[in-house]
Amino acid sequence: MENPLLQKFDTPFESVPFSQIKNEHYLPAFQIAIENAKQEIDAICQNSETPNFENTILALETSGEQLSRVSSIFFNMNSAETNDEIQKIAQEVSPMLSEFSNDVRLNPVLFQRVKAVYDQKDKLNLNAEQLRLLDKSYKNFSRNGANLSEEKKEKLRAIDKELAGLSVQFGQNALAETNAYSKNITNKSDLRGLPDYVIAEAKSQAEKRNQQGWTFTLQIPSYLPFMTYAENRDLRKELYMAYSKKAFQDNEYNNEKNVMRIAELRLERANLLGYNTHADFVLEERMAKTPETVKDFLDDLLKKSKSFGLKDVQLLQDYAQSIDGISQLERWDHAYYAEKVKQEKFSLSEDELKPYFQLDKVVGGAFQVAEKLFGIQFKLRNDIDKYHEDVNVYEVLDEKGNHLALFYTDFFPREGKRSGAWMTDFRGQSNINGKMQRPHISIVCNFTKPTADTPSLLTFSEVTTLFHEFGHALHGMLANSTYESLSGTNVLYDFVELPSQFMENFCYEPEVLEIFAQHYKTGETIPQELIQKVRNASNYMEGYQTVRQLSFGLLDMAWHGENPLKINSVETYENQAFEPTNVYPSVIGTNMSVSFSHIFNGGYSSGYYSYKWSEVLDADAFSYFKENGIFNPEVAKKFKTLLEKGGSVDPMDLYVEFRGQKPSNDALMKRAGFVD
Ligand SMILES: [Zn+2]
């Protein structure tokens, strides 16, 4: 019996033969592929030749190809077309895979070979791309402690173990506190302002608890609508306080000690590896590079946006004063009055917009934008295997008509697909020893399905989502690097959203909307004033939102870019960090750090700034197009080069090569309406 996952794919473009793959093929394919990958690693270690770029770095880069093919197919299916059996296999193979990658990362013989090459990198006559791959391979080991003495390695393991435990504890405490609170309401007048769907949900929460009336919780789907719509100010305050005291109360779920200890251990870990702070360690592998750059970046944005944040709050304050006689607006009032003013001034109904955004036409529009910018074309292929009938497969051709990529689109929700939207690939791009491998890229979304009498119509935010994922896809499809691990979207973390957010800008351009935004019944192009309304609505409360984002970024840097040993009180320390960004009075007894999961229980520590960083990049890049015409061929050609090079060049160098200068914050400030 042959396992199709382990054969060469005898299909057009070696595309995945989905129709031949059965669930029972995965596990044995993983077992064999891991075994083969191990043998490839052993062969590198046992090579009797002196270590050099080819026999060590390149050999390591190209090892495990079969395993990565099986993995990408399997995990893509687990996200887009899963079932109980696939989920069970996922649980079984995940530990196998992490064991294998740990074995590679902690292999001392392999590291000695990599280090031998790294130590003589200046004498080896390597080109820039080879040097980058060498650097990446070396850091993969050194950043995990490969250079440390046995004693220090032991110490590192102990720190990592304690950190892992603390992070779990932190998350469990925050969750326990979220679940511990509920507010039962029996007086119907306390529900005033709440939409029917919120009341219905609160009713069913009450029934679940055998309570009368309606019950609200600190879960976001219950909490957020309550804060946005509930007229009863005292109740808003009560819920706000409960929410903001999570893990900050005098009980067993308090996280103050945990965040202090996490920050201390992260510092200790960074010091052990030779870095000043945890932020220095993290940012070494980011476009921003240093904590100073990040702090200057956040400070500059704050200087430029603070007055607009205050202005936004003043607008709400005046409104609250005029209709409810409130003289001092508080934090629990923000969402409520922001929503009221929005309804009055920027009411925008999705039903008004949707008829202009027919999915097929929007997709066609995205293709045309790519064609105008980069000269590429999309040809629907019906002869290529797919994993579900809703999937479309396109062959992408370059300007000369040569094969560039395969592009899979999978737009509709179904059981077995996780929520959200994402770009992924079935194989990446590489060009080793003259053998070009073109990529197979996919985007997966959850848009409204067509019905018998209506085509699939998108909301405006779904339109921008589609362009966003398409931007990631272009990054993958245009890739033209040598090594797969430095190709396409394999770029540094604070650079990866540039192409995707850049593409979103096109959704607001009249020249682009004319291509695809026609009413599905009348054929009329979307009126310009409707688009202006969308734009105004998207800038609403931008000052407040910007300052809020910056406050989180600054808090993150305060915890990870400074020495945490000087902290005596979590409360005082946080208040100091927040002080420059306050647009509302602080509320005593509340704390954000103790439930800030992004940075204490997720992968965002020293990385929260990247949300704003990416926005600066995409606004700055698009402003270059705006100045020269959004389809200007020379500018587009330079941007295409940036996309083609992926992670093979330092992102700042790559950006400067495209733009002629470093990114400036000005374009984002202009787009936000903070400068003319
Ligand atoms: Zn994205």
XYZ file of C-alpha atoms and ligand atoms in Angstrom:
677
model
C 0.000 0.000 0.000
C 1.518 3.316 -1.053
C 1.225 6.433 1.026
C 0.579 9.365 -1.357
C 2.109 11.815 1.140
C 5.460 10.074 0.794
C 5.485 9.844 -3.007
C 6.583 12.478 -5.463
C 3.407 14.332 -6.442
C 2.725 13.339 -10.036
C 0.263 16.200 -10.594
C 0.208 19.554 -12.443
C 2.912 21.729 -10.789
C 3.380 18.972 -8.184
C 0.254 20.305 -6.493
C -1.095 18.392 -3.506
C -3.109 15.329 -4.612
C -5.891 15.936 -2.078
C -8.255 13.344 -3.516
C -5.741 10.553 -2.843
C -4.914 11.537 0.733
C -6.881 9.759 3.457
C -6.765 10.518 7.178
C -4.983 7.229 7.871
C -2.052 8.341 5.708
C -0.981 11.166 8.011
C 0.369 9.405 11.080
C 2.610 6.909 9.246
C 3.759 9.730 6.947
C 4.786 11.794 9.964
C 6.602 8.861 11.541
C 8.580 8.090 8.410
C 9.254 11.757 7.581
C 10.581 12.439 11.090
C 12.793 9.344 10.861
C 14.161 10.536 7.511
C 14.733 14.057 8.820
C 16.676 12.628 11.772
C 18.865 10.658 9.400
C 19.558 13.793 7.385
C 20.633 15.620 10.555
C 22.816 12.644 11.566
C 24.460 12.700 8.168
C 25.373 16.380 8.639
C 26.832 15.648 12.090
C 28.788 12.623 10.913
C 30.243 14.266 7.830
C 34.015 13.815 8.012
C 34.732 16.914 5.932
C 35.550 20.215 7.619
C 32.312 22.134 8.198
C 31.548 24.664 5.464
C 28.500 26.542 4.207
C 27.394 23.781 1.806
C 27.876 20.707 3.964
C 26.449 22.307 7.114
C 24.323 25.445 6.692
C 22.814 24.583 3.315
C 22.466 20.929 4.285
C 20.583 21.963 7.410
C 18.374 24.362 5.437
C 17.358 21.664 2.977
C 16.940 18.864 5.508
C 13.480 17.727 6.531
C 11.843 18.716 3.262
C 9.519 15.716 3.314
C 8.543 16.479 6.908
C 7.715 20.094 6.169
C 5.586 19.023 3.195
C 3.582 16.555 5.281
C 3.306 19.100 8.114
C 2.066 21.953 5.981
C -0.604 19.822 4.294
C -1.729 18.345 7.579
C -1.871 21.550 9.621
C -3.559 23.430 6.785
C -6.236 20.744 6.798
C -6.494 20.923 10.566
C -7.322 24.637 10.233
C -9.541 24.633 7.162
C -11.124 21.189 6.877
C -10.719 19.327 10.121
C -12.647 16.523 11.817
C -12.346 14.475 15.009
C -9.857 12.115 13.479
C -7.550 14.889 12.244
C -7.727 16.607 15.608
C -6.768 13.390 17.317
C -3.796 12.986 14.999
C -2.790 16.585 15.720
C -2.634 15.829 19.421
C -0.523 12.819 18.715
C 1.968 14.407 16.326
C 2.460 17.784 18.044
C 4.663 16.377 20.834
C 6.534 14.254 18.259
C 7.310 17.380 16.253
C 8.410 19.476 19.202
C 10.603 16.648 20.446
C 12.252 16.444 17.044
C 12.863 20.194 16.785
C 14.222 20.290 20.353
C 16.596 17.456 19.512
C 17.899 19.451 16.559
C 18.181 22.712 18.477
C 19.975 21.095 21.400
C 22.273 18.891 19.318
C 25.803 19.884 20.477
C 27.620 18.283 17.534
C 25.410 20.085 15.054
C 25.938 23.372 16.880
C 29.715 22.943 16.863
C 29.616 22.561 13.080
C 27.363 25.599 12.641
C 29.604 27.594 14.971
C 32.720 26.515 13.096
C 31.258 27.995 9.927
C 29.976 31.089 11.729
C 33.359 31.807 13.329
C 35.039 32.058 9.953
C 32.225 33.767 8.098
C 34.400 36.684 6.988
C 36.848 34.394 5.234
C 34.347 32.277 3.344
C 33.464 34.667 0.564
C 29.750 34.265 1.173
C 27.194 36.478 -0.538
C 24.740 38.602 1.463
C 21.958 36.018 1.335
C 24.270 33.224 2.471
C 25.492 35.379 5.328
C 21.941 36.041 6.380
C 21.108 32.339 6.376
C 24.278 31.597 8.333
C 23.438 34.262 10.884
C 19.899 32.942 11.235
C 21.060 29.332 11.677
C 23.647 30.325 14.256
C 21.249 32.489 16.288
C 18.723 29.677 16.292
C 21.184 27.868 18.531
C 22.910 30.702 20.384
C 19.696 32.458 21.375
C 18.623 29.205 22.959
C 21.761 28.945 25.034
C 23.987 26.697 22.894
C 27.069 28.786 23.770
C 26.611 28.508 27.513
C 28.603 26.344 29.885
C 26.856 23.241 31.234
C 26.230 25.028 34.502
C 24.611 28.012 32.811
C 22.627 25.755 30.504
C 21.253 24.109 33.593
C 20.352 27.537 34.960
C 18.633 28.470 31.687
C 16.570 25.289 31.775
C 15.548 26.054 35.337
C 14.495 29.603 34.359
C 12.528 28.347 31.369
C 10.798 25.762 33.474
C 9.823 28.298 36.110
C 8.686 30.768 33.433
C 6.519 28.150 31.769
C 4.850 27.388 35.099
C 4.330 31.058 35.951
C 2.830 31.797 32.575
C 0.314 28.975 33.028
C -0.433 30.202 36.547
C -0.890 33.765 35.298
C -3.395 32.626 32.671
C -5.295 30.388 35.076
C -5.611 33.174 37.642
C -6.892 35.652 35.075
C -9.362 33.068 33.815
C -10.511 32.102 37.293
C -11.157 35.753 38.127
C -13.038 36.262 34.859
C -15.232 33.281 35.624
C -15.715 34.108 39.299
C -17.782 37.210 38.652
C -21.299 37.513 37.319
C -23.932 40.180 37.714
C -27.545 39.127 37.964
C -30.118 41.781 37.111
C -33.780 41.348 37.965
C -35.009 44.865 37.461
C -35.978 45.247 33.803
C -35.289 48.988 33.767
C -31.593 48.243 34.353
C -31.486 46.778 30.850
C -32.316 50.080 29.188
C -30.221 50.762 26.092
C -29.200 47.146 25.509
C -29.949 45.596 22.106
C -32.266 42.581 22.000
C -29.513 40.094 21.173
C -27.575 41.144 24.265
C -30.652 40.787 26.476
C -31.431 37.380 25.000
C -27.900 36.175 25.682
C -28.061 37.515 29.271
C -31.346 35.690 29.752
C -29.832 32.399 28.680
C -26.817 33.015 30.950
C -29.264 33.444 33.844
C -31.145 30.271 32.936
C -27.884 28.335 32.797
C -27.288 29.402 36.393
C -30.856 28.784 37.523
C -31.292 32.480 38.161
C -34.185 34.816 37.529
C -33.814 37.748 35.139
C -30.616 38.402 33.251
C -26.966 37.655 33.961
C -23.888 39.434 32.663
C -20.305 38.213 32.902
C -16.776 39.459 32.321
C -16.479 37.434 29.121
C -15.967 39.881 26.252
C -19.197 38.997 24.344
C -21.173 39.875 27.483
C -19.018 42.627 29.005
C -18.327 44.715 25.921
C -21.937 45.193 24.753
C -22.944 46.003 28.330
C -20.321 48.770 28.572
C -21.275 50.033 25.116
C -25.050 50.174 25.485
C -26.199 50.048 29.113
C -27.715 53.367 30.207
C -27.350 52.636 33.927
C -24.111 54.387 34.854
C -23.731 52.786 38.289
C -23.957 49.332 36.784
C -21.432 50.251 34.125
C -19.101 51.332 36.897
C -19.712 48.117 38.816
C -18.848 45.940 35.834
C -15.881 48.108 34.907
C -14.446 47.787 38.409
C -14.959 44.027 38.426
C -13.270 43.729 35.047
C -10.307 45.946 35.954
C -9.676 44.284 39.313
C -9.199 40.840 37.847
C -6.204 39.120 39.457
C -5.565 42.265 41.504
C -7.626 41.396 44.558
C -6.599 40.109 47.918
C -7.166 36.436 47.163
C -5.375 33.356 45.855
C -5.712 34.517 42.216
C -3.700 37.694 42.648
C -1.092 38.000 39.863
C 1.119 40.766 41.285
C 3.853 38.426 42.471
C 3.619 36.467 39.228
C 4.218 39.443 36.945
C 7.118 40.654 39.098
C 8.687 37.208 39.020
C 8.119 36.784 35.273
C 9.807 40.132 34.586
C 12.723 39.232 36.887
C 13.238 35.842 35.270
C 13.061 37.293 31.783
C 15.767 39.777 32.744
C 17.898 37.049 34.271
C 17.466 34.940 31.156
C 18.448 37.844 28.892
C 21.523 38.591 31.032
C 22.555 34.962 30.945
C 22.465 35.043 27.142
C 24.435 38.287 27.050
C 21.700 40.877 26.627
C 20.985 43.930 28.752
C 17.249 43.442 29.080
C 14.546 41.098 27.809
C 13.593 43.764 25.246
C 17.174 43.821 23.924
C 16.968 40.059 23.499
C 13.607 40.111 21.675
C 14.264 43.165 19.521
C 17.558 41.845 18.168
C 15.391 39.860 15.769
C 13.046 42.693 14.817
C 13.205 45.499 12.303
C 13.226 47.971 15.207
C 16.370 46.264 16.617
C 16.736 48.152 19.943
C 14.565 49.236 22.913
C 15.735 52.821 22.350
C 14.297 52.803 18.823
C 10.994 51.464 20.115
C 10.783 53.975 22.970
C 11.642 56.906 20.694
C 9.095 55.628 18.207
C 6.306 55.417 20.803
C 7.248 58.774 22.364
C 7.204 60.540 19.020
C 3.776 59.151 18.141
C 2.489 60.090 21.579
C 3.729 63.648 21.199
C 1.882 63.918 17.890
C -1.362 62.239 18.949
C -1.928 63.070 22.612
C -3.837 66.291 21.945
C -6.131 64.387 19.556
C -6.777 61.778 22.201
C -7.724 64.522 24.641
C -9.882 66.149 21.982
C -11.780 62.905 21.396
C -12.469 62.611 25.108
C -13.537 66.276 25.281
C -16.019 65.631 22.467
C -17.589 62.836 24.519
C -17.408 64.905 27.704
C -19.321 67.779 26.098
C -21.890 65.410 24.727
C -22.360 63.610 28.067
C -22.679 66.956 29.819
C -25.304 68.171 27.376
C -27.566 65.120 27.383
C -26.971 63.611 30.846
C -25.449 66.476 32.836
C -22.259 64.519 33.548
C -19.500 66.870 34.625
C -16.636 64.377 34.864
C -16.484 61.603 32.318
C -14.956 58.386 33.663
C -13.452 55.303 32.076
C -16.713 53.346 32.386
C -18.422 56.047 30.308
C -16.143 55.931 27.309
C -17.568 53.094 25.227
C -21.137 54.175 25.986
C -20.835 57.807 24.853
C -18.460 56.926 22.017
C -21.180 54.677 20.627
C -23.901 57.329 21.069
C -21.894 60.007 19.252
C -20.978 57.525 16.544
C -24.625 56.661 15.941
C -25.495 60.325 15.707
C -22.639 61.549 13.567
C -21.250 58.617 11.650
C -24.102 56.214 11.289
C -23.208 53.853 8.546
C -25.299 50.883 7.752
C -23.661 47.737 6.418
C -26.856 47.033 4.484
C -26.264 50.224 2.539
C -22.754 49.125 1.575
C -23.003 45.391 1.031
C -24.807 45.401 -2.340
C -21.727 47.062 -3.850
C -19.359 44.340 -2.716
C -20.091 41.135 -4.546
C -17.406 38.601 -3.614
C -16.581 37.474 -7.170
C -16.171 41.052 -8.315
C -14.060 42.023 -5.315
C -11.749 39.066 -5.977
C -11.569 40.069 -9.634
C -10.760 43.609 -8.491
C -7.931 42.416 -6.259
C -6.522 40.426 -9.206
C -6.705 43.506 -11.444
C -4.920 45.662 -8.876
C -2.139 43.061 -8.743
C -2.013 42.960 -12.529
C -1.732 46.749 -12.795
C 0.940 46.909 -10.113
C 3.039 43.839 -10.788
C 2.043 42.617 -14.256
C 0.821 39.241 -12.981
C -2.249 37.325 -14.146
C -4.605 34.827 -12.572
C -5.981 31.892 -14.577
C -8.668 29.686 -13.019
C -7.648 26.007 -13.298
C -10.191 23.245 -13.047
C -7.697 20.425 -13.467
C -6.032 20.821 -10.067
C -7.026 18.783 -7.037
C -8.639 20.643 -4.155
C -9.699 19.667 -0.642
C -13.240 21.066 -0.822
C -15.595 22.025 -3.640
C -15.724 25.640 -2.384
C -12.011 26.046 -3.098
C -10.840 27.712 -6.324
C -7.350 27.181 -7.699
C -5.639 29.736 -9.942
C -2.403 29.557 -11.821
C -0.515 32.823 -11.457
C 1.584 33.948 -14.419
C 4.254 36.634 -14.537
C 4.347 39.445 -17.124
C 6.017 37.156 -19.640
C 3.402 34.443 -19.162
C 5.706 32.186 -17.167
C 4.393 30.129 -14.263
C 4.775 32.026 -10.988
C 2.628 30.295 -8.377
C -0.538 28.415 -7.568
C -3.137 30.364 -5.636
C -5.923 28.624 -3.671
C -8.905 30.597 -2.359
C -11.307 29.168 0.234
C -13.916 31.748 1.217
C -16.942 30.259 2.983
C -17.444 29.084 6.555
C -18.255 25.457 7.257
C -17.985 22.990 10.035
C -14.356 21.988 10.275
C -12.957 25.417 9.467
C -11.723 27.626 12.265
C -12.950 31.222 12.403
C -11.084 34.260 11.098
C -9.076 34.752 7.936
C -5.500 33.781 7.138
C -2.926 33.238 4.431
C -0.896 30.038 4.335
C 1.055 27.885 1.895
C 1.268 24.256 0.827
C 4.844 24.814 -0.183
C 7.185 27.782 -0.183
C 9.557 29.179 -2.767
C 13.249 28.397 -3.124
C 15.928 28.396 -5.787
C 18.792 26.165 -4.735
C 21.493 25.023 -7.152
C 19.490 26.237 -10.131
C 16.368 24.315 -9.122
C 13.543 26.829 -8.850
C 10.578 25.778 -6.735
C 7.545 28.022 -7.180
C 5.157 28.455 -4.233
C 1.605 27.167 -3.657
C -0.215 29.832 -1.655
C -3.665 29.812 -0.101
C -6.022 32.231 1.605
C -8.832 31.018 3.861
C -11.715 33.237 5.016
C -15.200 33.022 6.504
C -17.372 35.219 4.261
C -21.139 35.068 3.829
C -22.166 32.274 1.476
C -24.337 33.039 -1.580
C -27.990 31.976 -1.416
C -30.362 30.893 -4.179
C -31.215 34.482 -5.097
C -28.325 36.585 -3.686
C -24.626 36.315 -4.493
C -22.081 36.458 -1.690
C -22.052 40.109 -0.576
C -19.254 41.401 1.662
C -19.233 43.992 4.408
C -16.628 46.695 3.953
C -14.463 45.179 6.649
C -14.614 41.845 4.802
C -13.448 43.650 1.655
C -10.407 45.013 3.502
C -9.830 41.566 5.047
C -9.732 40.069 1.573
C -7.218 42.656 0.360
C -5.213 42.135 3.568
C -4.863 38.386 3.096
C -4.274 38.915 -0.617
C -1.345 41.200 0.333
C 0.209 38.384 2.382
C -0.465 36.058 -0.547
C 1.334 38.378 -2.991
C 4.326 38.403 -0.645
C 4.333 34.620 -0.928
C 3.585 34.349 -4.663
C 6.135 36.912 -5.869
C 8.866 35.456 -3.642
C 12.188 35.159 -5.390
C 14.866 34.209 -2.895
C 17.352 31.385 -2.753
C 16.448 29.822 0.587
C 12.936 28.926 1.629
C 13.450 29.962 5.247
C 14.245 33.507 4.053
C 11.624 33.611 1.327
C 8.212 35.266 1.000
C 6.513 35.927 4.327
C 9.461 34.476 6.290
C 10.451 37.954 7.420
C 10.918 39.593 10.795
C 7.828 39.841 12.947
C 7.390 43.648 12.830
C 7.741 43.666 9.028
C 5.341 40.892 8.035
C 2.174 43.028 8.078
C 3.537 45.629 5.662
C 2.366 43.972 2.403
C -1.031 43.027 3.823
C -1.892 46.380 5.383
C -0.449 48.123 2.344
C -2.980 46.366 0.087
C -5.889 47.457 2.321
C -5.237 51.066 1.276
C -6.476 50.313 -2.226
C -10.001 49.634 -0.919
C -10.514 53.369 -0.333
C -9.306 54.573 -3.728
C -12.006 55.719 -6.204
C -9.864 54.467 -9.104
C -9.904 50.982 -7.579
C -13.509 50.978 -6.403
C -14.563 51.735 -9.950
C -13.125 48.370 -10.921
C -15.134 46.208 -8.558
C -17.599 48.116 -6.356
C -20.736 47.960 -8.490
C -24.231 47.393 -7.147
C -25.049 43.748 -7.798
C -28.508 44.593 -9.116
C -28.193 48.005 -10.806
C -24.503 47.919 -11.775
C -24.069 51.448 -10.379
C -20.590 52.182 -8.970
C -20.487 52.950 -5.260
C -21.092 56.684 -4.667
C -18.033 58.626 -3.538
C -19.843 60.097 -0.527
C -20.513 56.605 0.782
C -16.780 55.878 0.682
C -16.071 59.198 2.373
C -18.473 58.112 5.103
C -16.562 54.843 5.527
C -13.326 56.777 5.809
C -14.715 59.214 8.359
C -16.120 56.373 10.398
C -12.765 54.567 10.314
C -11.026 57.669 11.698
C -13.598 58.177 14.440
C -11.946 58.151 17.913
C -8.592 57.589 16.201
C -6.863 59.957 18.633
C -8.166 58.061 21.640
C -7.411 54.672 20.075
C -3.882 55.711 19.136
C -3.052 56.924 22.634
C -4.535 53.735 24.078
C -2.391 51.531 21.812
C 0.669 53.586 22.739
C -0.096 53.195 26.436
C -0.013 49.395 26.070
C 3.226 49.582 24.077
C 4.822 51.794 26.731
C 3.665 49.536 29.556
C 5.151 46.555 27.713
C 8.474 48.395 27.345
C 8.391 49.459 31.006
C 8.164 45.806 32.033
C 10.726 44.473 29.579
C 13.020 47.317 28.588
C 13.991 48.350 32.130
C 15.387 46.616 35.156
C 12.353 45.155 36.974
C 14.305 44.685 40.187
C 13.638 48.323 41.022
C 9.871 47.725 41.143
C 8.375 47.762 44.620
C 4.724 48.064 43.773
C 3.034 46.806 40.619
C 0.361 49.459 41.036
C 2.735 52.426 41.368
C 4.964 51.155 38.585
C 2.062 50.786 36.172
C 0.637 54.184 37.080
C 4.006 55.773 36.320
C 4.194 54.011 32.974
C 0.644 55.065 32.064
C 1.001 58.635 33.310
C 2.043 60.242 29.981
C -0.852 58.570 28.143
C -3.695 59.257 30.562
C -6.712 60.879 28.954
C -9.086 59.815 31.748
C -8.612 60.019 35.525
C -6.870 56.894 36.900
C -9.054 54.573 38.920
C -7.612 53.446 42.238
C -7.731 49.709 42.873
C -7.549 48.689 39.214
C -4.604 47.268 37.318
C -3.916 46.173 33.773
C -0.535 44.411 34.064
C -1.925 41.569 36.177
C -4.249 40.506 33.364
C -2.212 41.693 30.343
C -2.111 38.254 28.703
C -0.518 39.475 25.468
C 2.751 40.167 27.222
C 2.668 37.852 30.247
C 0.975 34.812 28.795
C 1.518 35.083 25.050
C 4.126 35.822 22.471
C 3.905 39.620 22.485
C 6.392 40.616 25.191
C 8.447 43.565 23.895
C 6.337 43.326 20.755
C 3.193 45.309 21.457
C 4.665 48.326 19.633
C 4.552 46.373 16.363
C 0.844 47.104 15.823
C 1.652 50.797 15.401
C 4.991 50.071 13.732
C 3.247 48.165 10.923
C 0.712 50.939 10.491
C 3.510 53.463 10.114
C 5.137 51.262 7.472
C 2.015 50.713 5.403
C 0.939 54.378 5.568
C 4.432 55.551 4.639
C 4.712 53.061 1.766
C 1.294 53.905 0.397
C 1.929 57.659 0.649
C 4.839 57.121 -1.763
C 2.347 55.647 -4.235
C -0.147 58.437 -3.584
C 2.476 61.080 -4.344
C 3.343 59.437 -7.656
C 0.035 57.844 -8.690
C -1.252 54.674 -7.103
C -0.341 52.580 -10.161
C 2.905 54.374 -10.950
C 4.995 51.683 -12.696
C 8.363 52.729 -11.259
C 7.153 52.859 -7.679
C 5.272 49.582 -8.159
C 8.408 47.968 -9.556
C 10.389 48.984 -6.487
C 7.681 47.621 -4.205
C 7.656 44.386 -6.198
C 11.382 44.050 -5.512
C 10.712 44.499 -1.798
C 8.127 41.700 -1.942
C 10.342 39.416 -4.032
C 13.250 39.637 -1.601
C 11.244 38.468 1.406
C 13.514 37.933 4.401
C 16.720 37.596 2.387
C 17.702 41.221 3.113
C 17.595 43.202 6.375
C 14.103 44.776 6.404
C 15.280 48.316 7.085
C 17.765 48.138 4.190
C 15.061 46.654 2.014
C 12.626 49.386 2.949
C 15.120 52.181 2.333
C 15.946 50.626 -1.034
C 12.244 50.872 -1.951
C 11.416 54.220 -0.401
C 14.705 56.089 -0.672
C 14.517 56.889 3.042
C 13.611 55.371 6.387
C 9.901 55.165 7.258
C 8.505 58.327 8.785
C 5.579 58.607 11.193
C 4.119 61.507 9.232
C 2.039 59.582 6.706
C 0.195 57.708 9.457
C -0.435 60.938 11.366
C -1.834 62.411 8.159
C -4.048 59.407 7.471
C -5.360 59.566 11.032
C -6.253 63.210 10.442
C -3.761 64.564 13.001
C -2.007 66.798 10.439
C -3.167 68.317 7.164
Zn -1.980 39.981 8.537
